[in-house]
């Protein structure tokens, strides 16, 4: 069994490598109370109960005002992409998209895209070869999002390039970013516009076997489908690609590689790694969060990482409290629409890797200059040797 300190050490290293200044400050805020007003930042929520209350109230706490995600992404993705909508328009679009990634469809899509490459990975591990889980996930995530957008390619080079293009956009964002600069917006559009054209072509063809074709069947306009494709591209690649290496590392370091309930282990890994370290909302009416008064124009920063890490170290055997249930994917009207797809992809890759075990980590390094903390390399192979 791995040292109990290895888990804490590596997860902390990942956060510090990604955010050497912001992360210690964020963790320091957790000691100031469940809700605290911080000059220059906004009202910071460190408690899962209060975080869920904020997320459930889409009328008072919105994504389309100053300091919200809408201010960040609307110049890049357009006005109608769920990420930046509220009210009747958001509810209407959300209803049309509800069945887009139904669990059965998501599992079928992932199995179709990843079955062959996962067999190849299993064969490599069976032969005693090393596999870099980070490099593997860049290809896997690129392959799945290619299918979602409608990109016709079967090249690992293209999948990797697609992932890296999304990574360049997301890396423009830090925990302190309120809005993109004109040059950043131009760079993001240079990547997203060609992908939008591909998505629009798949939409026009209207095949029910494609995600874009299904959007047309569900009644979305071409503009809405393009925007949704861009949003899925930005939010649906790094989340899974960063999670799987950390999941494998957590299971390895805590001696729980043989965890019988993979879905439970995935949920617990998501809690610890928190794919969305912070969430932003703009206040549109006077109210209170705990004992802190807020009003129109206030910015609320939900410190999701603090909310989730308050419940202790990685332990797949421990039930998740109701207030924490998938909080890392949001709650209420903006709960992540792509959650079933993310779970299906994580489950497929995790199952294949764990079935090839027992695995040992032979080498790992932390990634720097990224928004979501992750590994730069995480190499594994079959065997019981000690990790470096």
Short mmCIF file of C-alpha atoms in Angstrom, two decimals:
data_model
loop_
_atom_site.label_atom_id
_atom_site.label_comp_id
_atom_site.label_asym_id
_atom_site.label_seq_id
_atom_site.Cartn_x
_atom_site.Cartn_y
_atom_site.Cartn_z
CA UNK A 1 0.00 0.00 0.00
CA UNK A 2 1.29 3.50 -0.84
CA UNK A 3 2.25 5.96 1.88
CA UNK A 4 -0.72 7.99 3.18
CA UNK A 5 1.41 11.10 2.72
CA UNK A 6 2.00 10.42 -1.00
CA UNK A 7 -1.58 11.24 -1.89
CA UNK A 8 -1.56 14.58 -0.04
CA UNK A 9 1.90 15.43 -1.32
CA UNK A 10 1.14 14.87 -5.00
CA UNK A 11 -2.29 16.51 -5.05
CA UNK A 12 -0.83 19.54 -3.31
CA UNK A 13 2.09 19.60 -5.72
CA UNK A 14 -0.29 19.64 -8.67
CA UNK A 15 -2.24 22.59 -7.29
CA UNK A 16 0.92 24.53 -6.42
CA UNK A 17 2.47 23.86 -9.82
CA UNK A 18 -0.65 25.14 -11.57
CA UNK A 19 -1.36 28.10 -9.27
CA UNK A 20 1.68 28.85 -7.07
CA UNK A 21 0.20 32.13 -5.76
CA UNK A 22 -3.57 31.78 -6.15
CA UNK A 23 -3.84 28.30 -4.61
CA UNK A 24 -2.26 29.17 -1.22
CA UNK A 25 -4.44 32.28 -1.11
CA UNK A 26 -7.55 30.23 -1.93
CA UNK A 27 -6.75 27.69 0.76
CA UNK A 28 -6.06 30.51 3.20
CA UNK A 29 -9.54 31.91 2.57
CA UNK A 30 -11.03 28.59 3.70
CA UNK A 31 -9.79 29.37 7.20
CA UNK A 32 -11.64 32.69 7.33
CA UNK A 33 -15.10 31.18 7.40
CA UNK A 34 -17.80 29.58 5.23
CA UNK A 35 -18.54 32.86 3.41
CA UNK A 36 -16.19 35.85 3.37
CA UNK A 37 -16.02 39.13 1.46
CA UNK A 38 -12.56 39.68 -0.03
CA UNK A 39 -11.71 43.12 -1.46
CA UNK A 40 -10.85 42.92 -5.15
CA UNK A 41 -12.12 39.34 -5.43
CA UNK A 42 -15.74 39.32 -4.31
CA UNK A 43 -17.74 37.19 -1.90
CA UNK A 44 -16.00 33.86 -1.52
CA UNK A 45 -18.05 30.77 -0.60
CA UNK A 46 -16.02 27.99 1.08
CA UNK A 47 -18.87 25.80 2.33
CA UNK A 48 -20.70 23.16 0.28
CA UNK A 49 -24.15 23.89 1.80
CA UNK A 50 -23.98 27.57 0.90
CA UNK A 51 -22.40 26.82 -2.47
CA UNK A 52 -25.31 24.56 -3.40
CA UNK A 53 -27.82 27.18 -2.26
CA UNK A 54 -26.17 29.76 -4.55
CA UNK A 55 -26.07 27.39 -7.51
CA UNK A 56 -29.70 26.39 -7.09
CA UNK A 57 -30.88 30.01 -7.18
CA UNK A 58 -30.48 30.93 -10.84
CA UNK A 59 -32.52 34.11 -10.54
CA UNK A 60 -30.45 35.85 -7.86
CA UNK A 61 -27.05 34.38 -8.72
CA UNK A 62 -26.53 34.47 -12.47
CA UNK A 63 -23.96 33.63 -15.14
CA UNK A 64 -24.71 36.58 -17.39
CA UNK A 65 -23.63 39.64 -15.38
CA UNK A 66 -20.39 41.49 -14.50
CA UNK A 67 -17.69 39.15 -13.21
CA UNK A 68 -19.60 36.06 -14.33
CA UNK A 69 -18.63 33.34 -16.85
CA UNK A 70 -20.80 35.10 -19.42
CA UNK A 71 -18.54 38.14 -19.37
CA UNK A 72 -15.60 35.83 -19.99
CA UNK A 73 -16.95 33.59 -22.78
CA UNK A 74 -19.65 35.51 -24.65
CA UNK A 75 -17.11 37.40 -26.82
CA UNK A 76 -15.69 34.03 -27.91
CA UNK A 77 -18.69 31.69 -28.11
CA UNK A 78 -21.60 34.01 -28.76
CA UNK A 79 -24.65 34.80 -26.63
CA UNK A 80 -26.46 31.44 -26.58
CA UNK A 81 -24.30 28.60 -25.24
CA UNK A 82 -25.85 27.77 -21.81
CA UNK A 83 -22.59 28.86 -20.15
CA UNK A 84 -23.71 32.48 -20.34
CA UNK A 85 -27.52 32.30 -20.33
CA UNK A 86 -30.21 32.66 -17.70
CA UNK A 87 -33.98 32.94 -17.45
CA UNK A 88 -36.52 31.72 -19.99
CA UNK A 89 -34.03 31.54 -22.88
CA UNK A 90 -31.71 29.33 -20.84
CA UNK A 91 -34.52 27.07 -19.69
CA UNK A 92 -35.83 26.67 -23.23
CA UNK A 93 -32.41 25.77 -24.68
CA UNK A 94 -31.66 23.48 -21.76
CA UNK A 95 -34.93 21.58 -22.29
CA UNK A 96 -34.07 20.98 -25.94
CA UNK A 97 -30.63 19.67 -25.01
CA UNK A 98 -31.66 17.51 -22.06
CA UNK A 99 -31.51 14.21 -23.93
CA UNK A 100 -28.41 15.00 -25.98
CA UNK A 101 -26.00 12.99 -23.83
CA UNK A 102 -28.34 10.42 -22.34
CA UNK A 103 -26.25 7.80 -20.48
CA UNK A 104 -26.95 5.04 -23.00
CA UNK A 105 -26.03 7.24 -25.96
CA UNK A 106 -22.90 8.55 -24.22
CA UNK A 107 -21.69 5.02 -23.44
CA UNK A 108 -22.35 3.89 -27.01
CA UNK A 109 -20.47 6.88 -28.45
CA UNK A 110 -17.45 6.33 -26.16
CA UNK A 111 -17.34 2.58 -26.83
CA UNK A 112 -17.46 3.19 -30.56
CA UNK A 113 -14.65 5.77 -30.47
CA UNK A 114 -12.35 4.21 -27.87
CA UNK A 115 -12.80 0.43 -28.15
CA UNK A 116 -9.87 -0.13 -30.54
CA UNK A 117 -7.36 2.29 -28.94
CA UNK A 118 -8.15 0.91 -25.49
CA UNK A 119 -7.49 -2.64 -26.68
CA UNK A 120 -4.14 -1.41 -27.99
CA UNK A 121 -3.30 0.12 -24.61
CA UNK A 122 -4.29 -3.08 -22.79
CA UNK A 123 -2.05 -5.08 -25.13
CA UNK A 124 0.88 -2.70 -24.53
CA UNK A 125 0.53 -3.03 -20.76
CA UNK A 126 0.19 -6.80 -21.05
CA UNK A 127 3.54 -6.85 -22.91
CA UNK A 128 5.15 -4.98 -20.03
CA UNK A 129 5.43 -1.65 -21.85
CA UNK A 130 5.17 1.71 -20.14
CA UNK A 131 2.14 3.90 -20.86
CA UNK A 132 1.99 7.63 -20.19
CA UNK A 133 -1.60 8.11 -18.99
CA UNK A 134 -1.40 11.86 -19.63
CA UNK A 135 -0.41 11.41 -23.28
CA UNK A 136 -2.99 8.64 -23.61
CA UNK A 137 -5.79 10.87 -22.32
CA UNK A 138 -4.92 13.72 -24.66
CA UNK A 139 -5.52 11.39 -27.58
CA UNK A 140 -8.63 9.80 -26.05
CA UNK A 141 -10.23 13.14 -25.17
CA UNK A 142 -9.35 14.52 -28.59
CA UNK A 143 -10.92 11.49 -30.27
CA UNK A 144 -14.20 11.76 -28.34
CA UNK A 145 -14.59 15.51 -28.86
CA UNK A 146 -13.78 15.04 -32.55
CA UNK A 147 -16.75 12.71 -32.80
CA UNK A 148 -18.95 15.16 -30.90
CA UNK A 149 -18.07 18.05 -33.20
CA UNK A 150 -18.22 15.97 -36.37
CA UNK A 151 -14.54 16.11 -37.29
CA UNK A 152 -13.74 13.26 -39.67
CA UNK A 153 -10.29 12.07 -38.69
CA UNK A 154 -8.72 8.92 -37.33
CA UNK A 155 -5.23 10.27 -36.72
CA UNK A 156 -3.68 10.34 -33.25
CA UNK A 157 -1.71 13.37 -34.40
CA UNK A 158 -4.96 15.20 -35.23
CA UNK A 159 -6.57 14.20 -31.95
CA UNK A 160 -3.55 15.43 -30.01
CA UNK A 161 -3.45 18.67 -31.99
CA UNK A 162 -7.14 19.26 -31.31
CA UNK A 163 -6.65 18.75 -27.59
CA UNK A 164 -3.65 21.08 -27.54
CA UNK A 165 -5.64 23.77 -29.35
CA UNK A 166 -8.26 23.67 -26.62
CA UNK A 167 -5.56 23.64 -23.97
CA UNK A 168 -4.07 26.85 -25.39
CA UNK A 169 -7.42 28.60 -25.06
CA UNK A 170 -8.13 27.39 -21.55
CA UNK A 171 -4.58 28.25 -20.41
CA UNK A 172 -5.41 31.92 -21.04
CA UNK A 173 -7.61 31.73 -17.94
CA UNK A 174 -6.33 31.93 -14.38
CA UNK A 175 -8.20 31.94 -11.09
CA UNK A 176 -8.04 35.76 -11.20
CA UNK A 177 -9.23 36.28 -14.80
CA UNK A 178 -12.40 38.36 -15.20
CA UNK A 179 -12.38 38.82 -18.98
CA UNK A 180 -10.23 38.00 -22.00
CA UNK A 181 -8.19 40.66 -23.76
CA UNK A 182 -8.91 41.49 -27.44
CA UNK A 183 -5.83 39.54 -28.54
CA UNK A 184 -6.89 36.51 -26.47
CA UNK A 185 -10.38 36.67 -27.95
CA UNK A 186 -8.89 36.76 -31.45
CA UNK A 187 -6.67 33.74 -30.73
CA UNK A 188 -9.58 31.78 -29.29
CA UNK A 189 -11.79 32.58 -32.28
CA UNK A 190 -9.02 31.51 -34.66
CA UNK A 191 -9.22 28.03 -33.11
CA UNK A 192 -12.97 27.83 -32.60
CA UNK A 193 -14.29 29.28 -35.86
CA UNK A 194 -12.96 26.44 -38.07
CA UNK A 195 -14.37 23.91 -35.60
CA UNK A 196 -17.68 25.76 -35.72
CA UNK A 197 -17.67 25.41 -39.51
CA UNK A 198 -17.17 21.66 -39.18
CA UNK A 199 -19.95 21.45 -36.60
CA UNK A 200 -22.25 23.47 -38.87
CA UNK A 201 -21.60 21.07 -41.74
CA UNK A 202 -22.47 18.08 -39.56
CA UNK A 203 -25.56 19.96 -38.39
CA UNK A 204 -26.61 20.64 -41.99
CA UNK A 205 -26.26 16.97 -42.88
CA UNK A 206 -28.62 16.22 -40.01
CA UNK A 207 -27.65 12.59 -39.42
CA UNK A 208 -29.18 11.32 -36.16
CA UNK A 209 -26.00 9.29 -35.64
CA UNK A 210 -23.99 12.47 -34.98
CA UNK A 211 -24.22 14.84 -32.01
CA UNK A 212 -24.61 17.85 -34.30
CA UNK A 213 -27.30 16.08 -36.30
CA UNK A 214 -29.13 15.24 -33.09
CA UNK A 215 -29.02 18.93 -32.14
CA UNK A 216 -30.87 19.72 -35.36
CA UNK A 217 -33.42 17.02 -34.57
CA UNK A 218 -33.85 18.52 -31.09
CA UNK A 219 -34.74 21.88 -32.63
CA UNK A 220 -31.56 23.90 -32.15
CA UNK A 221 -30.63 26.53 -34.70
CA UNK A 222 -27.33 26.30 -36.54
CA UNK A 223 -25.98 29.20 -34.46
CA UNK A 224 -26.95 27.46 -31.22
CA UNK A 225 -25.38 24.21 -32.40
CA UNK A 226 -22.12 25.99 -33.29
CA UNK A 227 -22.04 27.64 -29.88
CA UNK A 228 -22.76 24.36 -28.11
CA UNK A 229 -19.97 22.63 -30.06
CA UNK A 230 -17.52 25.32 -28.93
CA UNK A 231 -18.65 25.04 -25.33
CA UNK A 232 -18.36 21.23 -25.35
CA UNK A 233 -14.90 21.54 -26.89
CA UNK A 234 -13.67 23.93 -24.20
CA UNK A 235 -15.26 22.19 -21.22
CA UNK A 236 -15.30 18.56 -22.30
CA UNK A 237 -11.68 17.80 -23.07
CA UNK A 238 -9.52 18.96 -20.18
CA UNK A 239 -11.99 17.82 -17.52
CA UNK A 240 -11.64 14.14 -18.44
CA UNK A 241 -8.04 14.33 -19.63
CA UNK A 242 -6.87 15.79 -16.33
CA UNK A 243 -9.06 13.58 -14.16
CA UNK A 244 -8.02 10.11 -15.34
CA UNK A 245 -4.28 10.44 -14.52
CA UNK A 246 -5.14 11.84 -11.10
CA UNK A 247 -7.68 9.05 -10.52
CA UNK A 248 -5.07 6.40 -11.31
CA UNK A 249 -2.50 8.16 -9.10
CA UNK A 250 -4.93 8.44 -6.17
CA UNK A 251 -5.88 4.77 -6.41
CA UNK A 252 -2.19 3.83 -6.65
CA UNK A 253 -1.03 6.02 -3.76
CA UNK A 254 -3.79 4.89 -1.40
CA UNK A 255 -3.49 1.20 -2.25
CA UNK A 256 -7.04 1.03 -3.62
CA UNK A 257 -6.35 0.01 -7.22
CA UNK A 258 -8.65 -2.95 -6.72
CA UNK A 259 -11.59 -0.73 -5.67
CA UNK A 260 -14.66 -2.84 -6.57
CA UNK A 261 -16.92 0.12 -7.34
CA UNK A 262 -15.28 2.13 -10.12
CA UNK A 263 -18.08 4.70 -10.32
CA UNK A 264 -17.73 5.36 -6.58
CA UNK A 265 -13.96 5.77 -6.99
CA UNK A 266 -14.50 8.17 -9.91
CA UNK A 267 -16.92 10.30 -7.87
CA UNK A 268 -14.48 10.42 -4.96
CA UNK A 269 -11.59 11.30 -7.26
CA UNK A 270 -13.68 14.10 -8.74
CA UNK A 271 -14.36 15.39 -5.25
CA UNK A 272 -10.67 15.45 -4.35
CA UNK A 273 -9.41 16.76 -7.69
CA UNK A 274 -12.39 19.12 -8.25
CA UNK A 275 -12.42 19.59 -12.06
CA UNK A 276 -13.85 23.10 -11.58
CA UNK A 277 -11.73 24.67 -8.78
CA UNK A 278 -13.89 27.83 -8.70
CA UNK A 279 -17.30 28.87 -10.07
CA UNK A 280 -18.42 32.44 -10.66
CA UNK A 281 -21.79 34.12 -10.30
CA UNK A 282 -23.04 37.70 -10.55
CA UNK A 283 -25.57 38.89 -7.95
CA UNK A 284 -28.78 40.40 -9.36
CA UNK A 285 -30.81 41.04 -6.18
CA UNK A 286 -30.23 41.87 -2.55
CA UNK A 287 -29.98 38.81 -0.33
CA UNK A 288 -27.63 37.10 2.10
CA UNK A 289 -25.24 34.18 1.83
CA UNK A 290 -24.92 32.92 5.40
CA UNK A 291 -24.34 36.16 7.37
CA UNK A 292 -22.86 38.14 4.46
CA UNK A 293 -25.13 40.66 2.71
CA UNK A 294 -24.82 40.81 -1.09
CA UNK A 295 -26.50 42.93 -3.74
CA UNK A 296 -26.59 43.76 -7.45
CA UNK A 297 -23.12 44.04 -8.94
CA UNK A 298 -21.46 41.81 -6.35
CA UNK A 299 -19.34 38.97 -7.66
CA UNK A 300 -19.60 35.57 -5.97
CA UNK A 301 -16.67 33.19 -6.22
CA UNK A 302 -17.57 29.67 -5.16
CA UNK A 303 -14.31 28.07 -4.04
CA UNK A 304 -15.38 24.58 -5.13
CA UNK A 305 -11.97 23.18 -4.24
CA UNK A 306 -12.32 24.41 -0.65
CA UNK A 307 -15.89 23.11 -0.43
CA UNK A 308 -14.86 19.64 -1.58
CA UNK A 309 -11.50 19.27 0.17
CA UNK A 310 -13.08 20.12 3.52
CA UNK A 311 -14.44 16.55 3.62
CA UNK A 312 -11.06 14.91 3.98
CA UNK A 313 -8.63 12.82 1.94
CA UNK A 314 -9.44 10.39 -0.87
CA UNK A 315 -11.50 7.49 0.46
CA UNK A 316 -13.71 5.58 -2.03
CA UNK A 317 -15.37 3.67 0.81
CA UNK A 318 -16.87 6.80 2.35
CA UNK A 319 -20.39 7.87 1.20
CA UNK A 320 -20.73 11.31 -0.35
CA UNK A 321 -22.80 13.73 1.78
CA UNK A 322 -25.94 15.06 -0.01
CA UNK A 323 -24.68 18.65 -0.12
CA UNK A 324 -21.56 17.54 -1.99
CA UNK A 325 -23.23 15.33 -4.58
CA UNK A 326 -21.38 16.12 -7.83
CA UNK A 327 -20.98 19.73 -6.74
CA UNK A 328 -17.84 19.87 -8.91
CA UNK A 329 -20.19 19.74 -11.95
CA UNK A 330 -22.47 22.43 -10.55
CA UNK A 331 -26.04 22.17 -9.33
CA UNK A 332 -29.48 23.39 -10.26
CA UNK A 333 -30.13 25.01 -13.66
CA UNK A 334 -26.49 24.90 -14.73
CA UNK A 335 -25.56 21.35 -13.75
CA UNK A 336 -23.12 20.12 -16.40
CA UNK A 337 -25.00 18.81 -19.42
CA UNK A 338 -22.01 16.73 -20.51
CA UNK A 339 -21.66 14.86 -17.21
CA UNK A 340 -22.87 11.50 -18.65
CA UNK A 341 -20.30 11.75 -21.45
CA UNK A 342 -17.48 12.63 -19.03
CA UNK A 343 -18.44 9.72 -16.79
CA UNK A 344 -18.67 7.29 -19.70
CA UNK A 345 -15.24 8.28 -21.00
CA UNK A 346 -13.61 8.16 -17.56
CA UNK A 347 -15.23 4.83 -16.80
CA UNK A 348 -14.12 3.26 -20.10
CA UNK A 349 -10.47 4.31 -19.77
CA UNK A 350 -10.32 3.63 -16.03
CA UNK A 351 -11.79 0.15 -16.46
CA UNK A 352 -9.27 -0.71 -19.18
CA UNK A 353 -6.29 0.51 -17.19
CA UNK A 354 -7.30 -1.15 -13.93
CA UNK A 355 -8.08 -4.44 -15.71
CA UNK A 356 -4.51 -4.47 -17.01
CA UNK A 357 -3.08 -4.18 -13.47
CA UNK A 358 -1.66 -4.37 -10.99
CA UNK A 359 -0.11 -1.09 -12.14
CA UNK A 360 2.77 0.81 -10.69
CA UNK A 361 3.71 4.42 -11.39
CA UNK A 362 7.23 4.57 -12.76
CA UNK A 363 7.52 8.33 -13.26
CA UNK A 364 5.44 11.48 -12.78
CA UNK A 365 5.79 15.24 -12.93
CA UNK A 366 3.37 18.09 -12.28
CA UNK A 367 2.14 20.37 -15.06
CA UNK A 368 2.72 24.12 -14.87
CA UNK A 369 0.83 26.98 -16.48
CA UNK A 370 -2.52 25.15 -16.61
CA UNK A 371 -5.97 26.09 -15.30
CA UNK A 372 -6.97 22.64 -14.04
CA UNK A 373 -4.15 21.10 -11.96
CA UNK A 374 -2.83 17.93 -13.56
CA UNK A 375 0.22 15.83 -14.31
CA UNK A 376 2.61 16.64 -17.13
CA UNK A 377 3.56 12.96 -17.21
CA UNK A 378 2.21 9.92 -15.38
CA UNK A 379 3.86 6.75 -16.63
CA UNK A 380 2.58 3.35 -15.52
CA UNK A 381 3.29 -0.29 -16.23
CA UNK A 382 2.30 -3.65 -14.86
CA UNK A 383 4.17 -4.71 -11.76
CA UNK A 384 4.57 -4.20 -8.03
CA UNK A 385 7.73 -2.07 -8.01
CA UNK A 386 7.89 1.12 -5.96
CA UNK A 387 6.98 4.31 -7.78
CA UNK A 388 9.45 7.13 -8.29
#
